[in-house]
Structures are given as C-alpha cells and as structure tokens.
Amino acid sequence: MQTPFSTPRAAYVHVPFCAHRCGYCDFTVIAGRDDLAGDYLHALELELAALGHPREVDTLFVGGGTPTQLALPELERLLALLQRWLPLSAAGEFSIEANPARFERATADTLRTHGVNRVSLGVQSFSAPLLRTLERDHDAETVARAVDALRGRIDNFGFDLIYGVPEQSLDGWQASLQQAVNLQPAHISTYGLTYEKGTAFWTRRQQQTLTPVDDASEAAMYSTAMDWLPAHGFDQYELSNFARPGRESRHNAVYWQGLPYYGFGPGAAAYVDGTRRTNHRSVTTWLKRVLSGESGVGASETLSTEERAREALWLGLRRTCGVDRSVFAERFEVALDSLAGESLPALIAAGWIADDGRSIRLTRPGRLLADKVAAEFL
Ligand code: SF4
C-alpha cells in the first residue's frame, strides 16, 4: 500500500501561458508573454534533470495556464521532455488541460503521438453571454470543433464547467449541462465561481459592478448537477467531479488520498516524504531562479503526523466513496475516530456524514455544506 512516504507515482507539471488572464482567475498564469516559452522549457528541463534519473509514474497531469497555448513545436518539446524524465507505466494516465480555442486536429495528433491519453477542455459554459462575462475566447461552436478534433484520437476527454456566474439562471445552467452531455464527454467537472482576492472579479464585486448570484441559487445549481448528471450516465465520485464508469481521474485520486506526488513548473506543488514544496508563483521569479542554478521552490512545509492525517481525512471525504477506517489507519498510523474526536458523532447526528461502521462519507446535505464540514476537521 502506498503511504505519504512512498516514492511518488504521480507528477504534476504546470504550464503558465495564457492568451489573456480571465477576470476570475487566480492561477499561476502569465498572459501575452509567449516569447518566454523557450526559457520556460529550458528551466523545466533543469528542474526535471534535478531528479537525477527518470522516474516512472502511473499518472502525469499537465495543467495550467493553458498548456496548448504553446506553439506545436514547443508543445512537442515539452511532451518529449516529460516522456524522457517521467515515463508513464503501462496503462498509465497522461492528462493535459486544453483551451477549446485553437484546438486543432494537429494539436490532438501531437498529444496522442506523445502518449497523452486524457484531455480536459476548459469549456466553462455554452452560453455566449456568460462566456463573455467570464472573458473566455471561445463559444459553443468552438467547443464542438475541439471535440471533433479529439474524437477518434483521444476519446477520453472531459469538460470543466462553471456555475454561479453573474446573470446565470438555473435553466441556463441546465442547458449548459445538456449541451455538455450531448457532446458525449467521458468526464465533467463542475465548479462554483469564486471571487479570489487579487482578481479583477474580486475588485468588480467590491465596486458593485459585478453581482454574484445568491447562495440559494448557487446551491440549487450544484444540486441540479448532482441530480441531473448521474441521471445521464455520469456518476458523482467527488464533490466537483462526475464521470462515466471507469473514467474517473486517477491523478486527482492521488491528491484526495494524501499520497505523494512530484511537481514541476512555476506555482507547482510537490509532496514528497511528508514535505510540501511549492514553487514560486511569479513566473519571472521562478524562471530567473531556476535558470541561474537556484531552486525554484518558494515555500516549504513539513506536515506533522497529525496534520497529514487531518488533511487526508478531509480530502478523502471529498470522494463519494468516503474514507475507509482500516485503510486510513494503515496509511496514516492513526485511527480516524480518535483523530476526528467529538466532531464526528456531532456531524453524523446532524445528518452531514453517514457512517456504515466500515467507512464514513458525506451525505448529500453534507456535500452542500462541505466547507463547514472541512472546518470541523482541519
Ligand atoms: S484560460 Fe484558465 S488559466 Fe488561463 S487565465 Fe483563463 S481561467 Fe486562468
């Protein structure tokens, strides 16, 4: 059994380039600086080479930013680097995030040729006005074209969708879910729009030029996804994630189980030997440091045994299969019930957590109040 101290079998690689920074985005992104792609690839190669020798992984996830913002020759160079330093085990999962805009057949061919077998498209919505609000540069037709490019090349593709967008109605959200399902993806992730400090949306909300949907409407949209997607063949396997049987993300399961992973690129986190190291979020600082032979790590935190277990308990509860008491005790060397203390019986009595004796899991009301449950455990 893997534990937090096992050798990682998963890796995350961050590609920070985007055409434009969307108003709600607080990821590690650099917009309009595609000229830095060569330096980025050079720095990434240096970080990968610090592994000393290639490390086989079972799951590899290339996220962003927009990995497909790289020009094809640069994308090929990136993928070849990953194949060299992080070879994928037989039947491994190699995922990449992509923007539907400018996603061509040649892009899908390049990905497939280099072993990518799962693509997550940042669709967000099928409504033109909402996509404009979100400052996205695609429309429903663009998504259909990207799906055409993937079909027959990489059939394991999924969509990210956002609900709770200003002016979005419940009917509009359901229409987006319907349009998503019509395109027959393998996976759908649904995220409530958040207003993170430092983003343009946060400022606009402060200035009251952007009005969030109310909490009850947002909860109704989440509830609709939890009813509607399973009724259309997509099982909910995590708070935000729905998949056709067998198409669940194996990479994200590593995070949710508190297992170790490598991380490369600006802003990327790695979790190795119980220590979490996060690279500098400023792309230019990360570049400058790595290219001058210094470490790109900006922050490092070694979790105590209890912190590790508490975090894993909460992350595990995000999954609809919940947390198995015996697996948890073996992996984290502490009994779930003694760690959770008084909180657990109280949450069970409140109807937010279900307990079948072997494992605990969030109930449906518990999923709607997940942040409050997390606060009890962290
Ligand atoms: S495309 Fe995605 S990563 Fe890039 S700015 Fe927009 S939300 Fe952020």
Short mmCIF file of C-alpha atoms and ligand atoms in Angstrom, two decimals:
data_model
loop_
_atom_site.label_atom_id
_atom_site.label_comp_id
_atom_site.label_asym_id
_atom_site.label_seq_id
_atom_site.Cartn_x
_atom_site.Cartn_y
_atom_site.Cartn_z
CA MET A 1 0.00 0.00 0.00
CA GLN A 2 1.25 3.49 -0.87
CA THR A 3 1.76 5.90 2.04
CA PRO A 4 2.78 9.60 2.15
CA PHE A 5 6.39 8.39 2.42
CA SER A 6 6.37 6.09 -0.61
CA THR A 7 8.23 7.11 -3.76
CA PRO A 8 5.78 9.27 -5.78
CA ARG A 9 3.99 7.54 -8.64
CA ALA A 10 2.32 10.77 -9.82
CA ALA A 11 3.56 14.08 -11.22
CA TYR A 12 2.06 17.50 -11.97
CA VAL A 13 3.62 19.88 -14.50
CA HIS A 14 2.45 23.50 -14.68
CA VAL A 15 2.44 25.45 -17.95
CA PRO A 16 1.67 29.10 -17.13
CA PHE A 17 0.96 30.62 -20.56
CA CYS A 18 -2.44 32.05 -21.47
CA ALA A 19 -3.65 34.35 -24.24
CA HIS A 20 -5.40 36.56 -21.66
CA ARG A 21 -5.91 36.48 -17.88
CA CYS A 22 -9.62 35.81 -17.28
CA GLY A 23 -11.16 38.10 -14.66
CA TYR A 24 -11.86 35.31 -12.16
CA CYS A 25 -8.52 33.52 -12.49
CA ASP A 26 -6.04 33.35 -9.62
CA PHE A 27 -3.88 30.53 -11.01
CA THR A 28 -0.19 30.92 -11.78
CA VAL A 29 -0.54 32.46 -15.22
CA ILE A 30 1.42 34.77 -17.49
CA ALA A 31 -0.63 36.32 -20.31
CA GLY A 32 0.69 37.72 -23.56
CA ARG A 33 4.27 36.55 -22.91
CA ASP A 34 4.53 33.56 -25.23
CA ASP A 35 8.03 34.84 -26.01
CA LEU A 36 9.10 33.27 -22.68
CA ALA A 37 8.24 29.73 -23.84
CA GLY A 38 11.85 28.87 -24.76
CA ASP A 39 13.14 30.00 -21.35
CA TYR A 40 10.31 28.13 -19.64
CA LEU A 41 11.16 24.87 -21.40
CA HIS A 42 14.82 25.29 -20.56
CA ALA A 43 14.02 25.92 -16.88
CA LEU A 44 11.61 23.00 -16.79
CA GLU A 45 14.31 20.74 -18.20
CA LEU A 46 16.66 21.86 -15.40
CA GLU A 47 14.01 21.10 -12.75
CA LEU A 48 13.33 17.69 -14.26
CA ALA A 49 17.04 16.90 -14.53
CA ALA A 50 17.35 17.52 -10.78
CA LEU A 51 15.50 14.19 -10.39
CA GLY A 52 18.86 12.61 -11.23
CA HIS A 53 17.33 9.83 -13.29
CA PRO A 54 13.98 9.18 -14.97
CA ARG A 55 11.12 8.31 -12.59
CA GLU A 56 8.32 6.11 -13.81
CA VAL A 57 4.87 7.42 -12.87
CA ASP A 58 1.35 6.00 -13.10
CA THR A 59 -0.28 9.38 -13.60
CA LEU A 60 1.02 12.55 -15.19
CA PHE A 61 -1.02 15.75 -15.29
CA VAL A 62 -0.05 18.79 -17.36
CA GLY A 63 -2.11 21.76 -16.22
CA GLY A 64 -2.10 25.50 -16.44
CA GLY A 65 -2.45 28.14 -17.51
CA THR A 66 -3.11 26.76 -20.94
CA PRO A 67 -0.64 24.04 -21.96
CA THR A 68 -1.93 24.18 -25.54
CA GLN A 69 -1.04 27.88 -25.70
CA LEU A 70 2.45 26.61 -26.58
CA ALA A 71 3.13 26.51 -30.33
CA LEU A 72 3.19 22.95 -31.66
CA PRO A 73 7.00 22.61 -31.81
CA GLU A 74 7.19 23.86 -28.20
CA LEU A 75 4.41 21.52 -27.13
CA GLU A 76 6.31 18.66 -28.77
CA ARG A 77 9.46 19.66 -26.91
CA LEU A 78 7.55 19.74 -23.61
CA LEU A 79 5.99 16.33 -24.17
CA ALA A 80 9.30 14.80 -25.26
CA LEU A 81 10.92 16.12 -22.05
CA LEU A 82 8.20 14.53 -19.97
CA GLN A 83 8.48 11.24 -21.81
CA ARG A 84 12.19 11.25 -21.05
CA TRP A 85 12.10 12.18 -17.35
CA LEU A 86 8.69 10.93 -16.27
CA PRO A 87 7.99 7.81 -18.35
CA LEU A 88 4.47 6.53 -17.93
CA SER A 89 3.88 2.99 -16.66
CA ALA A 90 1.88 0.59 -18.85
CA ALA A 91 -1.80 1.65 -18.71
CA GLY A 92 -0.77 4.91 -17.02
CA GLU A 93 -2.91 8.05 -17.24
CA PHE A 94 -1.43 11.08 -19.04
CA SER A 95 -3.78 14.10 -18.81
CA ILE A 96 -3.48 17.58 -20.22
CA GLU A 97 -5.64 20.68 -19.89
CA ALA A 98 -6.56 22.49 -23.09
CA ASN A 99 -8.48 25.55 -24.19
CA PRO A 100 -11.10 24.78 -26.86
CA ALA A 101 -9.96 27.86 -28.82
CA ARG A 102 -7.39 26.99 -31.47
CA PHE A 103 -7.51 23.29 -30.57
CA GLU A 104 -6.92 21.67 -33.96
CA ARG A 105 -6.56 18.12 -35.27
CA ALA A 106 -2.81 18.70 -35.40
CA THR A 107 -2.89 19.51 -31.66
CA ALA A 108 -4.72 16.26 -30.89
CA ASP A 109 -2.31 14.31 -33.14
CA THR A 110 0.70 15.79 -31.35
CA LEU A 111 -0.73 14.96 -27.94
CA ARG A 112 -1.61 11.42 -28.93
CA THR A 113 1.74 10.75 -30.57
CA HIS A 114 3.46 11.69 -27.31
CA GLY A 115 1.34 9.44 -25.13
CA VAL A 116 -1.34 11.83 -23.86
CA ASN A 117 -4.48 9.75 -23.31
CA ARG A 118 -6.80 12.15 -21.46
CA VAL A 119 -7.75 15.76 -22.26
CA SER A 120 -9.62 18.20 -20.05
CA LEU A 121 -11.18 21.05 -22.03
CA GLY A 122 -11.79 24.36 -20.22
CA VAL A 123 -15.31 24.83 -21.60
CA GLN A 124 -16.83 26.66 -18.56
CA SER A 125 -20.16 27.39 -20.29
CA PHE A 126 -22.03 27.01 -23.57
CA SER A 127 -23.76 30.37 -23.20
CA ALA A 128 -22.23 33.17 -25.31
CA PRO A 129 -23.15 35.99 -22.86
CA LEU A 130 -21.77 34.06 -19.88
CA LEU A 131 -18.59 33.21 -21.75
CA ARG A 132 -18.19 36.93 -22.43
CA THR A 133 -18.68 37.66 -18.71
CA LEU A 134 -16.02 35.06 -17.92
CA GLU A 135 -13.77 36.71 -20.55
CA ARG A 136 -13.32 33.44 -22.41
CA ASP A 137 -12.29 33.47 -26.05
CA HIS A 138 -14.44 30.60 -27.34
CA ASP A 139 -18.09 29.76 -27.96
CA ALA A 140 -20.21 26.59 -28.16
CA GLU A 141 -19.20 26.04 -31.79
CA THR A 142 -15.51 26.21 -30.88
CA VAL A 143 -16.08 23.50 -28.28
CA ALA A 144 -17.82 21.27 -30.83
CA ARG A 145 -14.86 21.73 -33.21
CA ALA A 146 -12.35 20.83 -30.47
CA VAL A 147 -14.40 17.71 -29.71
CA ASP A 148 -14.33 16.80 -33.42
CA ALA A 149 -10.56 17.14 -33.37
CA LEU A 150 -10.33 14.83 -30.35
CA ARG A 151 -12.83 12.21 -31.49
CA GLY A 152 -11.05 9.06 -32.70
CA ARG A 153 -7.71 10.40 -31.47
CA ILE A 154 -8.18 10.82 -27.71
CA ASP A 155 -11.67 9.67 -26.76
CA ASN A 156 -11.10 10.08 -23.03
CA PHE A 157 -11.88 13.79 -22.84
CA GLY A 158 -13.83 15.87 -20.35
CA PHE A 159 -15.15 19.36 -19.74
CA ASP A 160 -14.77 21.84 -16.90
CA LEU A 161 -17.95 23.85 -16.32
CA ILE A 162 -18.59 26.84 -14.03
CA TYR A 163 -21.89 27.60 -12.30
CA GLY A 164 -22.95 30.62 -10.28
CA VAL A 165 -21.83 33.08 -12.99
CA PRO A 166 -23.48 36.53 -12.66
CA GLU A 167 -26.78 36.58 -14.60
CA GLN A 168 -26.83 32.78 -14.89
CA SER A 169 -30.24 31.18 -14.33
CA LEU A 170 -30.95 27.66 -13.18
CA ASP A 171 -32.46 26.90 -16.60
CA GLY A 172 -29.36 28.30 -18.27
CA TRP A 173 -27.14 26.08 -16.14
CA GLN A 174 -29.20 23.04 -17.00
CA ALA A 175 -28.98 23.94 -20.68
CA SER A 176 -25.18 24.03 -20.41
CA LEU A 177 -25.20 20.59 -18.74
CA GLN A 178 -27.40 19.29 -21.57
CA GLN A 179 -25.11 20.71 -24.24
CA ALA A 180 -22.11 19.21 -22.49
CA VAL A 181 -23.68 15.75 -22.33
CA ASN A 182 -24.76 15.97 -26.00
CA LEU A 183 -21.07 16.07 -26.95
CA GLN A 184 -20.50 12.74 -25.15
CA PRO A 185 -17.52 13.50 -22.95
CA ALA A 186 -16.15 10.90 -20.52
CA HIS A 187 -15.90 13.31 -17.60
CA ILE A 188 -17.48 16.55 -16.35
CA SER A 189 -16.16 18.79 -13.56
CA THR A 190 -18.43 21.50 -12.14
CA TYR A 191 -17.08 24.41 -10.12
CA GLY A 192 -18.91 27.25 -8.40
CA LEU A 193 -17.49 30.62 -9.44
CA THR A 194 -15.28 32.06 -6.70
CA TYR A 195 -14.11 35.62 -6.16
CA GLU A 196 -10.49 35.38 -5.03
CA LYS A 197 -8.79 38.40 -3.58
CA GLY A 198 -6.48 39.99 -6.13
CA THR A 199 -8.56 39.04 -9.16
CA ALA A 200 -10.41 41.54 -11.36
CA PHE A 201 -13.71 39.88 -10.40
CA TRP A 202 -12.99 40.43 -6.70
CA THR A 203 -12.41 44.13 -7.35
CA ARG A 204 -15.52 44.41 -9.51
CA ARG A 205 -17.60 42.77 -6.81
CA GLN A 206 -16.22 45.24 -4.26
CA GLN A 207 -17.11 48.07 -6.62
CA GLN A 208 -20.54 46.51 -7.17
CA THR A 209 -20.09 46.40 -10.92
CA LEU A 210 -20.44 42.60 -10.80
CA THR A 211 -23.24 41.00 -8.79
CA PRO A 212 -22.76 37.41 -7.68
CA VAL A 213 -25.70 35.03 -7.79
CA ASP A 214 -27.19 34.49 -4.32
CA ASP A 215 -26.20 31.48 -2.21
CA ALA A 216 -29.55 29.71 -2.61
CA SER A 217 -29.35 29.91 -6.43
CA GLU A 218 -25.79 28.64 -6.41
CA ALA A 219 -26.76 25.72 -4.13
CA ALA A 220 -29.68 24.94 -6.47
CA MET A 221 -27.27 24.79 -9.43
CA TYR A 222 -24.97 22.39 -7.57
CA SER A 223 -27.97 20.26 -6.58
CA THR A 224 -29.12 20.19 -10.18
CA ALA A 225 -25.71 18.89 -11.28
CA MET A 226 -25.85 16.21 -8.55
CA ASP A 227 -29.29 15.04 -9.79
CA TRP A 228 -29.00 15.59 -13.49
CA LEU A 229 -25.55 14.26 -14.34
CA PRO A 230 -25.96 10.84 -12.65
CA ALA A 231 -29.34 10.51 -14.40
CA HIS A 232 -27.44 10.94 -17.67
CA GLY A 233 -24.69 8.38 -17.01
CA PHE A 234 -22.15 10.47 -15.09
CA ASP A 235 -21.60 9.19 -11.56
CA GLN A 236 -20.54 11.72 -8.96
CA TYR A 237 -17.28 10.41 -7.50
CA GLU A 238 -16.07 13.60 -5.81
CA LEU A 239 -17.60 16.90 -4.69
CA SER A 240 -16.97 18.57 -8.07
CA ASN A 241 -16.40 15.61 -10.36
CA PHE A 242 -18.64 13.32 -12.40
CA ALA A 243 -17.56 10.56 -14.78
CA ARG A 244 -18.79 7.72 -16.89
CA PRO A 245 -17.90 4.41 -15.18
CA GLY A 246 -14.15 3.78 -15.31
CA ARG A 247 -13.34 7.32 -16.48
CA GLU A 248 -12.64 8.89 -13.07
CA SER A 249 -9.44 10.93 -12.82
CA ARG A 250 -6.75 8.68 -11.36
CA HIS A 251 -4.36 11.58 -10.91
CA ASN A 252 -6.69 13.59 -8.69
CA ALA A 253 -7.31 10.47 -6.61
CA VAL A 254 -3.65 10.71 -5.56
CA TYR A 255 -4.31 14.14 -4.01
CA TRP A 256 -7.56 13.04 -2.39
CA GLN A 257 -5.83 10.06 -0.75
CA GLY A 258 -3.00 12.19 0.67
CA LEU A 259 -0.42 10.29 -1.42
CA PRO A 260 2.89 11.75 -2.66
CA TYR A 261 3.47 13.46 -6.00
CA TYR A 262 6.15 15.38 -7.86
CA GLY A 263 5.55 18.94 -9.08
CA PHE A 264 7.36 20.99 -11.73
CA GLY A 265 6.96 24.47 -13.17
CA PRO A 266 6.01 27.83 -11.63
CA GLY A 267 3.49 27.62 -8.79
CA ALA A 268 3.52 23.80 -8.85
CA ALA A 269 3.40 21.94 -5.54
CA ALA A 270 5.19 18.67 -4.80
CA TYR A 271 4.53 16.40 -1.83
CA VAL A 272 7.47 14.12 -1.13
CA ASP A 273 8.48 12.45 2.16
CA GLY A 274 5.79 14.32 4.06
CA THR A 275 7.05 17.75 2.92
CA ARG A 276 5.08 20.02 0.62
CA ARG A 277 7.22 22.30 -1.54
CA THR A 278 5.58 24.98 -3.66
CA ASN A 279 7.43 26.69 -6.46
CA HIS A 280 7.41 30.50 -6.81
CA ARG A 281 4.09 31.68 -8.17
CA SER A 282 5.70 34.54 -10.07
CA VAL A 283 6.65 33.06 -13.42
CA THR A 284 9.51 35.51 -13.93
CA THR A 285 10.93 34.87 -10.43
CA TRP A 286 10.74 31.11 -10.96
CA LEU A 287 12.44 31.47 -14.35
CA LYS A 288 15.19 33.73 -13.02
CA ARG A 289 15.96 31.46 -10.11
CA VAL A 290 15.94 28.15 -11.95
CA LEU A 291 17.89 29.48 -14.94
CA SER A 292 20.58 30.84 -12.61
CA GLY A 293 21.00 27.43 -10.98
CA GLU A 294 18.97 28.17 -7.84
CA SER A 295 15.98 26.28 -6.53
CA GLY A 296 12.56 27.35 -7.87
CA VAL A 297 10.91 26.46 -4.53
CA GLY A 298 9.22 29.43 -2.87
CA ALA A 299 7.73 27.78 0.22
CA SER A 300 8.17 24.53 2.04
CA GLU A 301 6.14 22.96 4.81
CA THR A 302 6.69 19.69 6.62
CA LEU A 303 3.43 18.41 7.98
CA SER A 304 3.26 16.74 11.37
CA THR A 305 1.78 13.24 11.52
CA GLU A 306 -1.48 14.70 12.78
CA GLU A 307 -1.64 17.47 10.16
CA ARG A 308 -1.03 14.92 7.43
CA ALA A 309 -3.80 12.70 8.72
CA ARG A 310 -6.28 15.58 9.23
CA GLU A 311 -5.70 16.86 5.72
CA ALA A 312 -6.11 13.35 4.29
CA LEU A 313 -9.33 12.87 6.24
CA TRP A 314 -10.87 15.98 4.76
CA LEU A 315 -9.57 15.29 1.24
CA GLY A 316 -10.84 11.72 1.49
CA LEU A 317 -14.30 12.93 2.44
CA ARG A 318 -14.45 14.87 -0.82
CA ARG A 319 -14.79 11.49 -2.56
CA THR A 320 -18.24 9.96 -2.59
CA CYS A 321 -16.72 6.58 -1.61
CA GLY A 322 -15.62 8.32 1.61
CA VAL A 323 -12.85 7.19 3.95
CA ASP A 324 -12.32 3.56 4.90
CA ARG A 325 -11.32 3.25 8.56
CA SER A 326 -8.85 0.36 8.14
CA VAL A 327 -7.12 1.82 5.05
CA PHE A 328 -6.84 5.17 6.81
CA ALA A 329 -5.35 3.63 9.97
CA GLU A 330 -2.79 1.67 7.96
CA ARG A 331 -1.81 4.62 5.78
CA PHE A 332 -1.68 7.37 8.42
CA GLU A 333 -0.96 5.36 11.59
CA VAL A 334 -3.84 6.90 13.49
CA ALA A 335 -7.45 5.77 13.98
CA LEU A 336 -9.91 8.00 12.14
CA ASP A 337 -12.29 8.15 15.14
CA SER A 338 -9.65 9.29 17.64
CA LEU A 339 -8.41 11.91 15.17
CA ALA A 340 -11.89 13.29 14.46
CA GLY A 341 -12.84 13.29 18.16
CA GLU A 342 -16.18 14.79 19.15
CA SER A 343 -16.73 16.36 15.72
CA LEU A 344 -17.56 13.07 14.03
CA PRO A 345 -20.55 11.96 16.18
CA ALA A 346 -21.86 15.55 16.01
CA LEU A 347 -21.64 15.63 12.20
CA ILE A 348 -23.29 12.21 11.96
CA ALA A 349 -26.10 13.38 14.29
CA ALA A 350 -26.54 16.50 12.15
CA GLY A 351 -27.00 14.26 9.10
CA TRP A 352 -23.94 15.61 7.27
CA ILE A 353 -21.88 12.43 7.47
CA ALA A 354 -23.04 8.83 7.03
CA ASP A 355 -21.29 6.00 8.88
CA ASP A 356 -21.73 2.33 7.94
CA GLY A 357 -19.20 1.14 10.51
CA ARG A 358 -16.52 0.43 7.92
CA SER A 359 -16.26 3.87 6.32
CA ILE A 360 -17.63 7.40 6.60
CA ARG A 361 -18.82 9.63 3.77
CA LEU A 362 -20.53 12.97 3.24
CA THR A 363 -24.30 12.76 2.84
CA ARG A 364 -25.95 14.86 0.17
CA PRO A 365 -26.75 17.68 2.66
CA GLY A 366 -23.13 17.33 3.81
CA ARG A 367 -21.89 17.89 0.25
CA LEU A 368 -23.83 21.14 0.11
CA LEU A 369 -22.15 22.24 3.35
CA ALA A 370 -18.73 20.79 2.61
CA ASP A 371 -16.80 23.89 3.71
CA LYS A 372 -18.38 23.75 7.17
CA VAL A 373 -17.55 20.06 7.49
CA ALA A 374 -13.95 20.76 6.46
CA ALA A 375 -13.67 23.41 9.16
CA GLU A 376 -14.50 20.74 11.76
CA PHE A 377 -11.63 18.53 10.67
CA LEU A 378 -8.82 20.89 9.71
S1 SF4 B 1 -7.62 30.31 -19.51
FE1 SF4 B 1 -7.77 29.33 -17.47
S2 SF4 B 1 -5.73 29.51 -16.58
FE2 SF4 B 1 -5.82 30.95 -18.31
S3 SF4 B 1 -6.39 32.88 -17.41
FE3 SF4 B 1 -8.31 31.91 -18.07
S4 SF4 B 1 -9.02 30.74 -16.27
FE4 SF4 B 1 -6.87 31.29 -15.88
#
